[in-house]
Each structure stands twice: as structure tokens, then as C-alpha cells.
GROMACS .gro file of C-alpha atoms in nm:
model
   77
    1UNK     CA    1  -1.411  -0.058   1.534
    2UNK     CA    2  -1.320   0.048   1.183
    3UNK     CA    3  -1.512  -0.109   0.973
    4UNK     CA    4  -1.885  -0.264   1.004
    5UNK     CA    5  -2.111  -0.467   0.846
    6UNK     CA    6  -2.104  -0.474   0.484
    7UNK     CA    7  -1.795  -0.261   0.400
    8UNK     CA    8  -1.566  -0.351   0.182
    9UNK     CA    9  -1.250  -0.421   0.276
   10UNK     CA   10  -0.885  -0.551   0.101
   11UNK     CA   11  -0.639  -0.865   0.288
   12UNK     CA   12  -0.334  -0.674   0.304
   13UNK     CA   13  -0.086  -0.804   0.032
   14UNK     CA   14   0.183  -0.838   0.244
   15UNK     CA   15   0.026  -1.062   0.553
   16UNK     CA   16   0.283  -1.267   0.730
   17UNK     CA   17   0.196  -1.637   0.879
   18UNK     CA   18   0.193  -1.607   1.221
   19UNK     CA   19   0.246  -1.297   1.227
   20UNK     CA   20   0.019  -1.082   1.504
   21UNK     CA   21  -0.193  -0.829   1.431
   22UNK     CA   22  -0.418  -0.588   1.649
   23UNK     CA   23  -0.719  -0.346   1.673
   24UNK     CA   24  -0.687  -0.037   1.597
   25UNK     CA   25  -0.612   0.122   1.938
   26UNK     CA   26  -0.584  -0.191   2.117
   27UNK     CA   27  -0.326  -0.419   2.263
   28UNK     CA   28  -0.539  -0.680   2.437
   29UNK     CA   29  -0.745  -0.747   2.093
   30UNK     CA   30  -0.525  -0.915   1.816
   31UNK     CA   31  -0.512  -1.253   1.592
   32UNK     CA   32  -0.194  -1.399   1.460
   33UNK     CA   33  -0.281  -1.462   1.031
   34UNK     CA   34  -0.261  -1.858   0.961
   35UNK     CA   35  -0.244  -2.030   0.575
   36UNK     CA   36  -0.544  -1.985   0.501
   37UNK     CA   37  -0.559  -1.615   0.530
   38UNK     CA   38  -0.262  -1.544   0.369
   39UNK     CA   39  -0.460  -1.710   0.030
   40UNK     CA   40  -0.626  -1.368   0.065
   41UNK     CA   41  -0.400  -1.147   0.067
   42UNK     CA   42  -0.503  -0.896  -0.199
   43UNK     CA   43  -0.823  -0.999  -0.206
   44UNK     CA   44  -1.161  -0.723  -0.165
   45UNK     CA   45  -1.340  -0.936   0.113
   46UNK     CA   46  -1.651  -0.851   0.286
   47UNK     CA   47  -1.740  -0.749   0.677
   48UNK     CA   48  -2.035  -0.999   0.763
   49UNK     CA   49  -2.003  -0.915   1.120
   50UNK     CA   50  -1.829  -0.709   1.344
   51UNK     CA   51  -1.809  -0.805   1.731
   52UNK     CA   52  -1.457  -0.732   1.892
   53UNK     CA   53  -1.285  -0.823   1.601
   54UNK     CA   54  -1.421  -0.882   1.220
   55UNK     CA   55  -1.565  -1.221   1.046
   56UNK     CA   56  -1.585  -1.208   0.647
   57UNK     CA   57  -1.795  -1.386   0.393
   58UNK     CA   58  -1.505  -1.558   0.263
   59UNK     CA   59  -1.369  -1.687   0.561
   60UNK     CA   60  -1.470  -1.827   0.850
   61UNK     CA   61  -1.170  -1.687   1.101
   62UNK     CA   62  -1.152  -1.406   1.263
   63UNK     CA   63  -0.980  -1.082   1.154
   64UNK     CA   64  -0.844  -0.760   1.289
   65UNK     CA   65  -0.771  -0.404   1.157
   66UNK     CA   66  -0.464  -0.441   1.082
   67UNK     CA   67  -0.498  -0.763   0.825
   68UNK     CA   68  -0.679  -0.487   0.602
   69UNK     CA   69  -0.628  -0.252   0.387
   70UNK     CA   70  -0.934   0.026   0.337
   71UNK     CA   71  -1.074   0.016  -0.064
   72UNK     CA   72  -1.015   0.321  -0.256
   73UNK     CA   73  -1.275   0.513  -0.399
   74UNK     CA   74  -1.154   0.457  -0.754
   75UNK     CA   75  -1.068   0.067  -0.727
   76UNK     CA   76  -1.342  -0.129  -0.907
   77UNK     CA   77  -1.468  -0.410  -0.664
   0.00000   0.00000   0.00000
């Protein structure tokens, strides 16, 4: 995986509804992004856990590697 536990991590800005996105070297894993995702995009979330694909603190659905973007170094959070 990625990311773990803690990391911070930005919604991409330009998730698509229903759209499908997958794990980073993986076919089989993936999650289509629903509504109430895309009121994230943009948004610095949080990794509270990380078990075949990635639940935040700001959202209770599950989330892949592709739905973020990594946090730069030099972005305040």
C-alpha cells in the first residue's frame, strides 16, 4: 500500500462520480468515487486505517490510491 496510518493525504481535485479507481499495482482492488467523496476533492484528509484499501477520518467509505494525491512538502496542512 502507499500510504498508512496517519499520513496525510489530498482527494484528488478532479474525482469523477462513478468513476473507478484502483490500487496502485492492482486490478482486482478498486472503488468507484460516489457524491459524497467528490465533496472532498481538494481536501488534505487523513489515513485512519489501511487494510486492502484506505478509510479516512473524514469519511466513512473506502478509498484507493488513485482518489489521492500525495501532500507536498511545502503545502501547509
Amino acid at each position: 500500500m502507499k500510504y498508512k496510518v496517519g499520513d496525510k493525504v489530498c482527494v484528488r481535485s478532479d474525482l469523477k462520480r462513478g468513476k473507478t479507481y484502483y490500487m496502485e499495482g492492482s486490478k482486482r482492488e478498486h472503488n468507484s468515487a460516489i457524491r459524497e467523496m467528490i465533496e472532498l476533492a481538494g481536501e488534505i484528509v487523513t489515513i485512519k486505517d489501511a487494510w486492502g484499501q484506505y478509510y479516512i477520518e473524514e469519511h466513512e467509505c473506502s478509498w484507493t490510491d488513485e482518489m489521492f494525491e500525495d501532500v507536498r512538502e511545502d503545502n501547509e496542512i
